[in-house]
PDB file of C-alpha atoms and ligand atoms in Angstrom:
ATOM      1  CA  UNK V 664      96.327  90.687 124.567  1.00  0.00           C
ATOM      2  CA  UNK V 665      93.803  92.598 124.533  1.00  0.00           C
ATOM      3  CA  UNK V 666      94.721  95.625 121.895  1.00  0.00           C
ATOM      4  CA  UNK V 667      93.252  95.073 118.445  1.00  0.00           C
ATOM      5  CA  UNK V 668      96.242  97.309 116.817  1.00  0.00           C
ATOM      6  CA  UNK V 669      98.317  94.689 118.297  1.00  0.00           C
ATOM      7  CA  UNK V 670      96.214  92.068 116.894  1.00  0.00           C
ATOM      8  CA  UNK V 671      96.591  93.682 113.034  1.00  0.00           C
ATOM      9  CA  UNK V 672     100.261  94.131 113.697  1.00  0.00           C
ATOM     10  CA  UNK V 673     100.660  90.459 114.401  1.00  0.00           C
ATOM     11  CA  UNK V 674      98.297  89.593 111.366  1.00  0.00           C
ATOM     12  CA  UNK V 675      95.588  88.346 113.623  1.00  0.00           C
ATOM     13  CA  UNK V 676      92.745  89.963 112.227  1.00  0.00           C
ATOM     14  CA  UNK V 677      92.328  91.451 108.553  1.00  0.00           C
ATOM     15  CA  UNK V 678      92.485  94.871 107.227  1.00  0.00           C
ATOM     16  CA  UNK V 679      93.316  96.079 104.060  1.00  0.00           C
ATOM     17  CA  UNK V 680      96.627  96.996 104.075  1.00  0.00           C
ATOM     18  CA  UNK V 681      98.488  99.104 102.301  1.00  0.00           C
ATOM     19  CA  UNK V 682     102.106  98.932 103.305  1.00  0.00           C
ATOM     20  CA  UNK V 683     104.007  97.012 105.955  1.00  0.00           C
ATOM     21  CA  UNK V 684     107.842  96.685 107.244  1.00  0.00           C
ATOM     22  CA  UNK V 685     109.546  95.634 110.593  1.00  0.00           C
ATOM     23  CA  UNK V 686     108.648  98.544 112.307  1.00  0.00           C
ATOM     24  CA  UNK V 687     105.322  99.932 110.844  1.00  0.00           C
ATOM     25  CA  UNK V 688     101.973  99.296 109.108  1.00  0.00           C
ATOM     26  CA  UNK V 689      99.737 101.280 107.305  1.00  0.00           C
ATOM     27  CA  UNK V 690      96.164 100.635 106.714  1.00  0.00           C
ATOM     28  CA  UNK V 691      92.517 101.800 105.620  1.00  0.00           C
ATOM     29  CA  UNK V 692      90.253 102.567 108.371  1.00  0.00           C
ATOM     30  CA  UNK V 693      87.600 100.692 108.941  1.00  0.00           C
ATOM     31  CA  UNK V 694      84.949 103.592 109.220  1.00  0.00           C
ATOM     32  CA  UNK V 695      86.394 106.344 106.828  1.00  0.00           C
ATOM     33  CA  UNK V 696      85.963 109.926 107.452  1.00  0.00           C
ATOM     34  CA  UNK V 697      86.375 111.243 104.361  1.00  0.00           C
ATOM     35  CA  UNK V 698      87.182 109.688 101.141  1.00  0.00           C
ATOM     36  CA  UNK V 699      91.034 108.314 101.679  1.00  0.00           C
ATOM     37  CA  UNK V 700      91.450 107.784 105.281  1.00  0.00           C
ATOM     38  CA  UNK V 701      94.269 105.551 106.256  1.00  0.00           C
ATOM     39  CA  UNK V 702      95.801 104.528 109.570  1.00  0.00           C
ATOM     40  CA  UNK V 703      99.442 104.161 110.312  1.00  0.00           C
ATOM     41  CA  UNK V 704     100.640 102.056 113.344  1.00  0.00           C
ATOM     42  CA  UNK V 705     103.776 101.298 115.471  1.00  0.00           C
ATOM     43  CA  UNK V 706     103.890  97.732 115.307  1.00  0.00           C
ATOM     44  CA  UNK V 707     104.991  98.090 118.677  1.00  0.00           C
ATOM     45  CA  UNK V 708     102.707  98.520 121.215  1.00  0.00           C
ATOM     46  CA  UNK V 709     103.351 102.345 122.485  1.00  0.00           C
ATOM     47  CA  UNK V 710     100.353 103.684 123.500  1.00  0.00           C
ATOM     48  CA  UNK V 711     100.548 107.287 122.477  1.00  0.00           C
ATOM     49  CA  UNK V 712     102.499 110.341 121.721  1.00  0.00           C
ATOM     50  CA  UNK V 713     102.873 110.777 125.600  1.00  0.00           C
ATOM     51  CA  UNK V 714     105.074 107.816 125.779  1.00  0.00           C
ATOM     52  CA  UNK V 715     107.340 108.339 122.812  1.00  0.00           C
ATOM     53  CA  UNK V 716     111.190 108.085 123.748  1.00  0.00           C
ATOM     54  CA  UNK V 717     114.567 108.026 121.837  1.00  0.00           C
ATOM     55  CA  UNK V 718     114.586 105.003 121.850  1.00  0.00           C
ATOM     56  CA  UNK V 719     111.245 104.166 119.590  1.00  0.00           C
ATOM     57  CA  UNK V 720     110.785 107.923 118.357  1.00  0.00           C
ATOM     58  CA  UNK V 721     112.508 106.714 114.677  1.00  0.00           C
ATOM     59  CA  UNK V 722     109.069 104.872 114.160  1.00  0.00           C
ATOM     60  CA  UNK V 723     107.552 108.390 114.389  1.00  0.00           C
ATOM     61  CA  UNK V 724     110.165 109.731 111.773  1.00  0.00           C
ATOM     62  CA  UNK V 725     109.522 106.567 109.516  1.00  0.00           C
ATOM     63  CA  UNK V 726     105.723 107.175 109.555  1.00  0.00           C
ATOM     64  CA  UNK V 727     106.399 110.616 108.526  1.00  0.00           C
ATOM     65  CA  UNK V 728     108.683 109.217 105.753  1.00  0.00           C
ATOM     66  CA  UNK V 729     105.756 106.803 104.157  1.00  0.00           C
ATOM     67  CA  UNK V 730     103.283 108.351 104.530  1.00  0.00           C
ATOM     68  CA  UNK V 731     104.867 111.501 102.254  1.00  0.00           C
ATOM     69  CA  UNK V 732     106.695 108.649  99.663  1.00  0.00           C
ATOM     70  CA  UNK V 733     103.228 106.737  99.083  1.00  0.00           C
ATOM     71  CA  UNK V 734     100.509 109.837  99.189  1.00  0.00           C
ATOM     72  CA  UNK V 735     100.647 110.414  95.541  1.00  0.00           C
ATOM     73  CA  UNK V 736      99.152 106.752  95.399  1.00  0.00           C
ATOM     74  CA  UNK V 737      96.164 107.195  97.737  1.00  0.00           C
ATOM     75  CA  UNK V 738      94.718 110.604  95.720  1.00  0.00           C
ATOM     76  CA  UNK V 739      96.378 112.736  98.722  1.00  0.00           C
ATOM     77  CA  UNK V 740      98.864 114.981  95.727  1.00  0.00           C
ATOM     78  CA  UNK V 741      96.438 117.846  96.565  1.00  0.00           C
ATOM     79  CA  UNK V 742      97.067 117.790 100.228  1.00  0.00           C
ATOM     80  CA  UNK V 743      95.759 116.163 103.201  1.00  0.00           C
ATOM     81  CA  UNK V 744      95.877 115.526 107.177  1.00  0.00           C
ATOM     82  CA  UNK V 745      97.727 113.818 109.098  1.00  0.00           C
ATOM     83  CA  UNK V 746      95.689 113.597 113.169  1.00  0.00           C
ATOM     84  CA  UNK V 747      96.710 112.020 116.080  1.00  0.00           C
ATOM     85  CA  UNK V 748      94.501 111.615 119.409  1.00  0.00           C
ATOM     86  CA  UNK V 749      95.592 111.634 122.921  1.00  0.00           C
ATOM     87  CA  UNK V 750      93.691 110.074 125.916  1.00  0.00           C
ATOM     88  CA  UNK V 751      90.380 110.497 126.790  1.00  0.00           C
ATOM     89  CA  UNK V 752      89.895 114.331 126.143  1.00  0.00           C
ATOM     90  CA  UNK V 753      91.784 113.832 122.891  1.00  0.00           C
ATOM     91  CA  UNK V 754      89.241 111.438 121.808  1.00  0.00           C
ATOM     92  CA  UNK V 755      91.554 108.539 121.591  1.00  0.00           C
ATOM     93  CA  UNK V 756      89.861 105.439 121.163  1.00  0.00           C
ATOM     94  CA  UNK V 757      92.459 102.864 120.599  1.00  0.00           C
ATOM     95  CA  UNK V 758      95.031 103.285 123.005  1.00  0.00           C
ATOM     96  CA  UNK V 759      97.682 102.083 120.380  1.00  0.00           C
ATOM     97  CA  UNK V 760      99.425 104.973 119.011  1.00  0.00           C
ATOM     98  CA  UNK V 761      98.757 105.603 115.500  1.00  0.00           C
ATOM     99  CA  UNK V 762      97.993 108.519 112.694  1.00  0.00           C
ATOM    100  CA  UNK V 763      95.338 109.361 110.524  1.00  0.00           C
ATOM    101  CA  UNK V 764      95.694 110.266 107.105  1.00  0.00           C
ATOM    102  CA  UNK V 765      92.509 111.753 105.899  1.00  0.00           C
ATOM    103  CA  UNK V 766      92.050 113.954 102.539  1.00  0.00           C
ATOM    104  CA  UNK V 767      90.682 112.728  98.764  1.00  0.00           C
ATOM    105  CA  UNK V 768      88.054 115.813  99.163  1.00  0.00           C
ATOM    106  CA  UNK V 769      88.926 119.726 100.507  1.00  0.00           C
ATOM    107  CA  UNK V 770      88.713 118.772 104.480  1.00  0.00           C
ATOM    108  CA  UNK V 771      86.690 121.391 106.534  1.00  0.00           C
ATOM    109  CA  UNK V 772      89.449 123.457 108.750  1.00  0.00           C
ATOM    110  CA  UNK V 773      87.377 122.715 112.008  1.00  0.00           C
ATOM    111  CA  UNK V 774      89.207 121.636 114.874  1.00  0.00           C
ATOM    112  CA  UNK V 775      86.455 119.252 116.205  1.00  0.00           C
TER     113      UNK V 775
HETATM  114  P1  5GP Y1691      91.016 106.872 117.511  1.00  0.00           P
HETATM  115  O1  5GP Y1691      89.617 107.313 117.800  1.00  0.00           O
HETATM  116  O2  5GP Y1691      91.550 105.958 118.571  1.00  0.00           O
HETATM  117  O3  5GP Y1691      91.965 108.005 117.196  1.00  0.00           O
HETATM  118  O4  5GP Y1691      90.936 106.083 116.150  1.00  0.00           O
HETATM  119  C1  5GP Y1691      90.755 104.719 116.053  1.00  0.00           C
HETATM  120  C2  5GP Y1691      90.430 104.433 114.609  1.00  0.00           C
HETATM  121  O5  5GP Y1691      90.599 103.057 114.386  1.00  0.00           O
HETATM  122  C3  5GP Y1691      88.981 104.764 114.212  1.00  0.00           C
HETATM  123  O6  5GP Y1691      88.981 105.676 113.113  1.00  0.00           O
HETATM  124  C4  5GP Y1691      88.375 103.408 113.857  1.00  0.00           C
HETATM  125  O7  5GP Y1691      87.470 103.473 112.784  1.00  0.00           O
HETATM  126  C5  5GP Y1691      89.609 102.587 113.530  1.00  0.00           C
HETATM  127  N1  5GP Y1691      89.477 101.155 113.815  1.00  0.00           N
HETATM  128  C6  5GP Y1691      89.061 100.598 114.986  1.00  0.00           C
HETATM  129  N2  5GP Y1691      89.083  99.262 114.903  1.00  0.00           N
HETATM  130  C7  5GP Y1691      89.533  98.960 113.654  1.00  0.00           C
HETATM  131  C8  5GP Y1691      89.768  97.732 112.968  1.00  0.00           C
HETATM  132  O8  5GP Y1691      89.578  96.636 113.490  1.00  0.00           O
HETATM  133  N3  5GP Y1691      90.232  97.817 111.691  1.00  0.00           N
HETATM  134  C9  5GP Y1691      90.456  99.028 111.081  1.00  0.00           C
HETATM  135  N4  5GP Y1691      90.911  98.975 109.820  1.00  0.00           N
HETATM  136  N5  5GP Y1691      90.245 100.194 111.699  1.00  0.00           N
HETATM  137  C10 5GP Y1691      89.790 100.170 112.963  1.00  0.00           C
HETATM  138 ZN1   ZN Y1692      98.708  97.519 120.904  1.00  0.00          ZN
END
């Protein structure tokens, strides 16, 4: 097992986490991008929005759900950005499907 999202979602290596249940974790990243810049995960192992089905696509909806109920906490009540990358041209690094949350500051409207 080779994936390290796996490896947080099974409590194998630390992070700082900031909210957990059966189906999801959230979590800061490691090298922040801007000021608040968290990472939500499927504890599953799907490996991107390409392979999202009705049958795990309530994760996606419970992500959304979290993220908007805790953002108030995190300094995000001014707005922020939610990203997800895709495969190589997308600039996906872990191939574990999972969303930024970036904001804390005015974010620059550049796409990349
Ligand atoms: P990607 O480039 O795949 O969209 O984003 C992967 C993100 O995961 C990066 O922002 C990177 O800093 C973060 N990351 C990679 N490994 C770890 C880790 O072990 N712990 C945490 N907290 N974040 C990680
Ligand atoms: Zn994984």
């Amino acid at each position: 097992m080779d994936c390290i999202f796996c490896k947080i979602s099974k409590r194998l290596v630390e992070t700082e986490l900031i909210y957990e249940d059966t189906d999801i974790m959230g979590f800061k990243d490691i090298r922040p991008q801007a000021k608040v810049h968290l990472l939500f995960i499927s504890k599953q192992h799907i490996e991107s929005v390409e392979d999202i089905t009705s049958e795990n696509s309530h994760i996606i909806g419970k992500i959304f759900q979290v993220v908007a109920k805790i953002s108030s906490h995190y300094n995000l009540q001014r707005g922020y950005r939610i990203i997800t990358n895709i495969g190589e041209e997308g600039g996906q690094q872990v191939r574990h499907l999972h969303f930024h949350i970036i904001g804390g500051e005015p974010l620059k409207k550049e796409i990349n």
